[in-house]
């Protein structure tokens, strides 16, 4: 399934959650970003199939988004360590931009970049004593080195993702964060199941590929 399809479904889930749960702008930012990341994160594995089909303009946009993501991440880190300021919304946006752009990229450098982002999260998780952030860091750092549509495309990965999001939900005190993350991840597996390639939902317990191609 194409990244843009996952992106669209994730945005839809985020929009639905914003309407379903008590509405505030901040919550909408949370729901949409978390749903979009959850709907895309599984494809940070293996070689991205997306990158080959990109047009020149898309590539430019991708590079731009990567640099925006890197710069805003640097800004977030700088503000924290220099002035002890924390902007959760800016941090989330930086992360979304970075991950979005990296999903659409392939190769060893991209994998290393993703792992560096993951290690940064592990570091912050330890520093701030946030277990969910530590877990998220391990998840992100590990995922690029998996086979495409392998372990990241299983119910186990989905449940671990849900557990991480549950920690985030308790931290943010925003109802529905874990549900949105689970729904986003599930939507990815489901969408891939609808492609001819299918998904091995129960790997490594069962190597059976489940597919319901359109
Ligand atoms: Zn996938």
mmCIF file of C-alpha atoms and ligand atoms in Angstrom:
data_model
loop_
_atom_site.group_PDB
_atom_site.id
_atom_site.type_symbol
_atom_site.label_atom_id
_atom_site.label_comp_id
_atom_site.label_asym_id
_atom_site.label_seq_id
_atom_site.Cartn_x
_atom_site.Cartn_y
_atom_site.Cartn_z
ATOM 1 C CA UNK A 1 0.000 0.000 0.000
ATOM 2 C CA UNK A 2 1.294 3.447 -0.858
ATOM 3 C CA UNK A 3 2.470 5.790 1.878
ATOM 4 C CA UNK A 4 0.004 8.444 0.777
ATOM 5 C CA UNK A 5 -2.877 5.995 1.311
ATOM 6 C CA UNK A 6 -1.680 5.220 4.846
ATOM 7 C CA UNK A 7 -1.251 8.954 5.410
ATOM 8 C CA UNK A 8 -4.812 9.662 4.263
ATOM 9 C CA UNK A 9 -6.279 6.901 6.446
ATOM 10 C CA UNK A 10 -4.258 8.110 9.455
ATOM 11 C CA UNK A 11 -5.462 11.680 8.951
ATOM 12 C CA UNK A 12 -9.029 10.362 8.759
ATOM 13 C CA UNK A 13 -8.657 8.486 12.061
ATOM 14 C CA UNK A 14 -7.193 11.603 13.704
ATOM 15 C CA UNK A 15 -10.033 13.755 12.392
ATOM 16 C CA UNK A 16 -12.606 11.239 13.608
ATOM 17 C CA UNK A 17 -11.020 11.178 17.094
ATOM 18 C CA UNK A 18 -11.031 15.000 17.207
ATOM 19 C CA UNK A 19 -14.767 14.956 16.578
ATOM 20 C CA UNK A 20 -15.461 12.005 18.878
ATOM 21 C CA UNK A 21 -13.546 13.173 21.977
ATOM 22 C CA UNK A 22 -14.041 16.594 23.669
ATOM 23 C CA UNK A 23 -12.701 19.123 21.175
ATOM 24 C CA UNK A 24 -9.699 21.415 21.694
ATOM 25 C CA UNK A 25 -7.105 22.555 19.136
ATOM 26 C CA UNK A 26 -4.271 20.990 21.152
ATOM 27 C CA UNK A 27 -6.067 17.650 21.325
ATOM 28 C CA UNK A 28 -6.670 17.766 17.574
ATOM 29 C CA UNK A 29 -2.937 18.276 16.998
ATOM 30 C CA UNK A 30 -2.262 15.270 19.239
ATOM 31 C CA UNK A 31 -4.877 13.002 17.663
ATOM 32 C CA UNK A 32 -3.966 13.772 14.058
ATOM 33 C CA UNK A 33 -0.179 13.523 14.578
ATOM 34 C CA UNK A 34 -0.427 10.338 16.631
ATOM 35 C CA UNK A 35 -2.818 8.723 14.145
ATOM 36 C CA UNK A 36 -0.606 9.706 11.184
ATOM 37 C CA UNK A 37 2.584 8.411 12.837
ATOM 38 C CA UNK A 38 0.816 5.208 13.891
ATOM 39 C CA UNK A 39 -0.505 4.649 10.383
ATOM 40 C CA UNK A 40 2.967 5.090 8.860
ATOM 41 C CA UNK A 41 5.477 3.854 11.419
ATOM 42 C CA UNK A 42 5.331 0.185 10.349
ATOM 43 C CA UNK A 43 6.830 1.158 6.975
ATOM 44 C CA UNK A 44 9.992 2.485 8.587
ATOM 45 C CA UNK A 45 11.110 -1.127 8.138
ATOM 46 C CA UNK A 46 13.232 -2.541 5.338
ATOM 47 C CA UNK A 47 13.618 -0.922 1.943
ATOM 48 C CA UNK A 48 10.882 1.589 1.241
ATOM 49 C CA UNK A 49 8.953 0.789 -1.908
ATOM 50 C CA UNK A 50 7.697 4.315 -2.011
ATOM 51 C CA UNK A 51 10.891 6.140 -2.872
ATOM 52 C CA UNK A 52 11.335 4.754 -6.357
ATOM 53 C CA UNK A 53 7.997 6.072 -7.600
ATOM 54 C CA UNK A 54 8.523 9.630 -6.418
ATOM 55 C CA UNK A 55 8.604 12.433 -8.941
ATOM 56 C CA UNK A 56 11.268 15.130 -8.852
ATOM 57 C CA UNK A 57 8.962 17.605 -7.098
ATOM 58 C CA UNK A 58 7.985 15.022 -4.482
ATOM 59 C CA UNK A 59 11.666 14.382 -3.835
ATOM 60 C CA UNK A 60 12.263 18.090 -3.343
ATOM 61 C CA UNK A 61 9.346 18.281 -0.927
ATOM 62 C CA UNK A 62 10.666 15.238 0.902
ATOM 63 C CA UNK A 63 14.127 16.767 1.293
ATOM 64 C CA UNK A 64 12.542 20.019 2.462
ATOM 65 C CA UNK A 65 10.428 18.204 5.057
ATOM 66 C CA UNK A 66 13.463 16.247 6.270
ATOM 67 C CA UNK A 67 15.393 19.482 6.788
ATOM 68 C CA UNK A 68 12.393 21.153 8.444
ATOM 69 C CA UNK A 69 12.111 18.136 10.725
ATOM 70 C CA UNK A 70 15.838 18.135 11.516
ATOM 71 C CA UNK A 71 15.905 21.888 12.157
ATOM 72 C CA UNK A 72 12.835 21.877 14.380
ATOM 73 C CA UNK A 73 14.197 18.856 16.263
ATOM 74 C CA UNK A 74 17.460 20.734 16.768
ATOM 75 C CA UNK A 75 15.446 23.759 17.966
ATOM 76 C CA UNK A 76 13.487 21.613 20.428
ATOM 77 C CA UNK A 77 16.705 20.077 21.823
ATOM 78 C CA UNK A 78 18.442 23.464 21.977
ATOM 79 C CA UNK A 79 15.522 25.142 23.790
ATOM 80 C CA UNK A 80 15.411 22.319 26.298
ATOM 81 C CA UNK A 81 19.102 22.150 27.138
ATOM 82 C CA UNK A 82 19.877 25.869 26.891
ATOM 83 C CA UNK A 83 16.748 27.404 28.426
ATOM 84 C CA UNK A 84 14.986 24.405 29.979
ATOM 85 C CA UNK A 85 11.937 25.145 27.809
ATOM 86 C CA UNK A 86 9.688 22.353 26.582
ATOM 87 C CA UNK A 87 7.169 22.793 23.771
ATOM 88 C CA UNK A 88 5.223 19.537 23.421
ATOM 89 C CA UNK A 89 3.375 20.654 20.264
ATOM 90 C CA UNK A 90 6.588 21.758 18.530
ATOM 91 C CA UNK A 91 8.294 18.509 19.548
ATOM 92 C CA UNK A 92 5.461 16.431 18.135
ATOM 93 C CA UNK A 93 5.361 18.410 14.883
ATOM 94 C CA UNK A 94 9.133 18.065 14.481
ATOM 95 C CA UNK A 95 8.890 14.350 15.019
ATOM 96 C CA UNK A 96 5.970 13.937 12.623
ATOM 97 C CA UNK A 97 7.797 15.859 9.896
ATOM 98 C CA UNK A 98 10.961 13.840 10.379
ATOM 99 C CA UNK A 99 9.267 10.440 10.418
ATOM 100 C CA UNK A 100 6.972 11.319 7.500
ATOM 101 C CA UNK A 101 9.913 12.279 5.381
ATOM 102 C CA UNK A 102 12.010 9.296 6.426
ATOM 103 C CA UNK A 103 9.241 6.807 5.606
ATOM 104 C CA UNK A 104 9.517 7.996 2.010
ATOM 105 C CA UNK A 105 13.260 7.499 1.875
ATOM 106 C CA UNK A 106 15.311 4.340 1.409
ATOM 107 C CA UNK A 107 18.841 3.216 2.076
ATOM 108 C CA UNK A 108 21.381 2.793 4.819
ATOM 109 C CA UNK A 109 21.696 6.519 5.584
ATOM 110 C CA UNK A 110 17.958 6.742 6.108
ATOM 111 C CA UNK A 111 18.043 3.691 8.393
ATOM 112 C CA UNK A 112 20.856 5.213 10.413
ATOM 113 C CA UNK A 113 18.937 8.530 10.649
ATOM 114 C CA UNK A 114 15.844 6.710 11.902
ATOM 115 C CA UNK A 115 17.955 4.845 14.467
ATOM 116 C CA UNK A 116 19.563 8.100 15.597
ATOM 117 C CA UNK A 117 16.079 9.567 16.146
ATOM 118 C CA UNK A 118 15.230 6.411 18.132
ATOM 119 C CA UNK A 119 18.409 6.647 20.221
ATOM 120 C CA UNK A 120 17.629 10.314 20.913
ATOM 121 C CA UNK A 121 14.254 9.216 22.263
ATOM 122 C CA UNK A 122 15.871 6.513 24.413
ATOM 123 C CA UNK A 123 18.233 9.136 25.823
ATOM 124 C CA UNK A 124 15.390 11.579 26.568
ATOM 125 C CA UNK A 125 13.297 8.733 27.995
ATOM 126 C CA UNK A 126 16.034 7.869 30.480
ATOM 127 C CA UNK A 127 16.781 11.521 31.251
ATOM 128 C CA UNK A 128 13.143 12.468 31.840
ATOM 129 C CA UNK A 129 12.265 9.096 33.416
ATOM 130 C CA UNK A 130 9.543 8.444 30.860
ATOM 131 C CA UNK A 131 9.225 4.737 30.260
ATOM 132 C CA UNK A 132 6.930 5.112 27.231
ATOM 133 C CA UNK A 133 9.467 7.394 25.508
ATOM 134 C CA UNK A 134 12.220 4.867 26.177
ATOM 135 C CA UNK A 135 9.998 2.154 24.680
ATOM 136 C CA UNK A 136 9.201 4.334 21.676
ATOM 137 C CA UNK A 137 12.924 4.945 21.162
ATOM 138 C CA UNK A 138 13.702 1.222 21.148
ATOM 139 C CA UNK A 139 10.807 0.605 18.741
ATOM 140 C CA UNK A 140 11.963 3.340 16.330
ATOM 141 C CA UNK A 141 15.686 2.519 16.556
ATOM 142 C CA UNK A 142 15.083 -1.144 15.808
ATOM 143 C CA UNK A 143 12.459 -0.978 13.069
ATOM 144 C CA UNK A 144 14.590 0.084 10.038
ATOM 145 C CA UNK A 145 16.706 -3.046 10.330
ATOM 146 C CA UNK A 146 13.749 -5.409 10.040
ATOM 147 C CA UNK A 147 12.770 -7.141 6.821
ATOM 148 C CA UNK A 148 10.084 -5.276 4.869
ATOM 149 C CA UNK A 149 6.594 -6.354 5.964
ATOM 150 C CA UNK A 150 8.179 -8.600 8.594
ATOM 151 C CA UNK A 151 7.964 -8.201 12.364
ATOM 152 C CA UNK A 152 6.770 -4.597 12.223
ATOM 153 C CA UNK A 153 3.670 -5.840 10.398
ATOM 154 C CA UNK A 154 2.359 -8.137 13.140
ATOM 155 C CA UNK A 155 -0.221 -8.043 15.933
ATOM 156 C CA UNK A 156 2.672 -8.116 18.436
ATOM 157 C CA UNK A 157 4.170 -4.922 17.094
ATOM 158 C CA UNK A 158 0.691 -3.390 17.133
ATOM 159 C CA UNK A 159 0.167 -4.337 20.805
ATOM 160 C CA UNK A 160 3.599 -3.001 21.809
ATOM 161 C CA UNK A 161 2.747 0.217 19.945
ATOM 162 C CA UNK A 162 -0.540 0.399 21.866
ATOM 163 C CA UNK A 163 1.280 -0.084 25.183
ATOM 164 C CA UNK A 164 3.719 2.720 24.346
ATOM 165 C CA UNK A 165 0.788 4.965 23.436
ATOM 166 C CA UNK A 166 -0.965 4.096 26.676
ATOM 167 C CA UNK A 167 2.062 5.455 28.557
ATOM 168 C CA UNK A 168 1.872 8.603 26.425
ATOM 169 C CA UNK A 169 -1.853 8.915 27.142
ATOM 170 C CA UNK A 170 -1.248 8.859 30.896
ATOM 171 C CA UNK A 171 1.549 11.400 30.518
ATOM 172 C CA UNK A 172 -0.521 13.804 28.392
ATOM 173 C CA UNK A 173 -3.749 13.145 30.308
ATOM 174 C CA UNK A 174 -5.566 13.160 26.974
ATOM 175 C CA UNK A 175 -8.292 10.564 26.648
ATOM 176 C CA UNK A 176 -8.193 8.328 23.582
ATOM 177 C CA UNK A 177 -4.505 8.638 22.660
ATOM 178 C CA UNK A 178 -3.887 4.891 23.008
ATOM 179 C CA UNK A 179 -7.041 4.037 21.053
ATOM 180 C CA UNK A 180 -6.048 6.428 18.249
ATOM 181 C CA UNK A 181 -2.558 4.912 18.077
ATOM 182 C CA UNK A 182 -3.915 1.373 18.012
ATOM 183 C CA UNK A 183 -6.463 2.268 15.352
ATOM 184 C CA UNK A 184 -3.760 3.926 13.255
ATOM 185 C CA UNK A 185 -1.429 0.936 13.449
ATOM 186 C CA UNK A 186 -4.272 -1.494 12.794
ATOM 187 C CA UNK A 187 -5.342 0.528 9.751
ATOM 188 C CA UNK A 188 -1.845 0.084 8.299
ATOM 189 C CA UNK A 189 -1.860 -3.697 8.711
ATOM 190 C CA UNK A 190 -5.386 -3.893 7.348
ATOM 191 C CA UNK A 191 -4.584 -1.726 4.318
ATOM 192 C CA UNK A 192 -1.516 -3.857 3.530
ATOM 193 C CA UNK A 193 -3.638 -7.007 3.918
ATOM 194 C CA UNK A 194 -5.779 -5.669 1.073
ATOM 195 C CA UNK A 195 -2.770 -5.694 -1.276
ATOM 196 C CA UNK A 196 -1.530 -8.747 -3.216
ATOM 197 C CA UNK A 197 1.593 -8.893 -1.005
ATOM 198 C CA UNK A 198 -0.520 -9.454 2.115
ATOM 199 C CA UNK A 199 0.689 -9.415 5.721
ATOM 200 C CA UNK A 200 2.076 -12.142 7.994
ATOM 201 C CA UNK A 201 0.054 -11.027 11.013
ATOM 202 C CA UNK A 202 1.341 -13.688 13.437
ATOM 203 C CA UNK A 203 5.043 -13.822 12.556
ATOM 204 C CA UNK A 204 7.140 -15.611 13.893
ATOM 205 C CA UNK A 205 4.475 -17.974 15.305
ATOM 206 C CA UNK A 206 2.968 -18.535 11.885
ATOM 207 C CA UNK A 207 4.468 -17.689 8.512
ATOM 208 C CA UNK A 208 1.026 -17.650 6.915
ATOM 209 C CA UNK A 209 0.414 -14.629 4.727
ATOM 210 C CA UNK A 210 -3.057 -13.186 5.062
ATOM 211 C CA UNK A 211 -4.316 -11.259 2.082
ATOM 212 C CA UNK A 212 -7.659 -9.990 0.897
ATOM 213 C CA UNK A 213 -6.642 -8.351 -2.379
ATOM 214 C CA UNK A 214 -9.063 -5.947 -3.963
HETATM 215 ZN ZN1 LIG B 1 3.344 -1.619 5.308
#
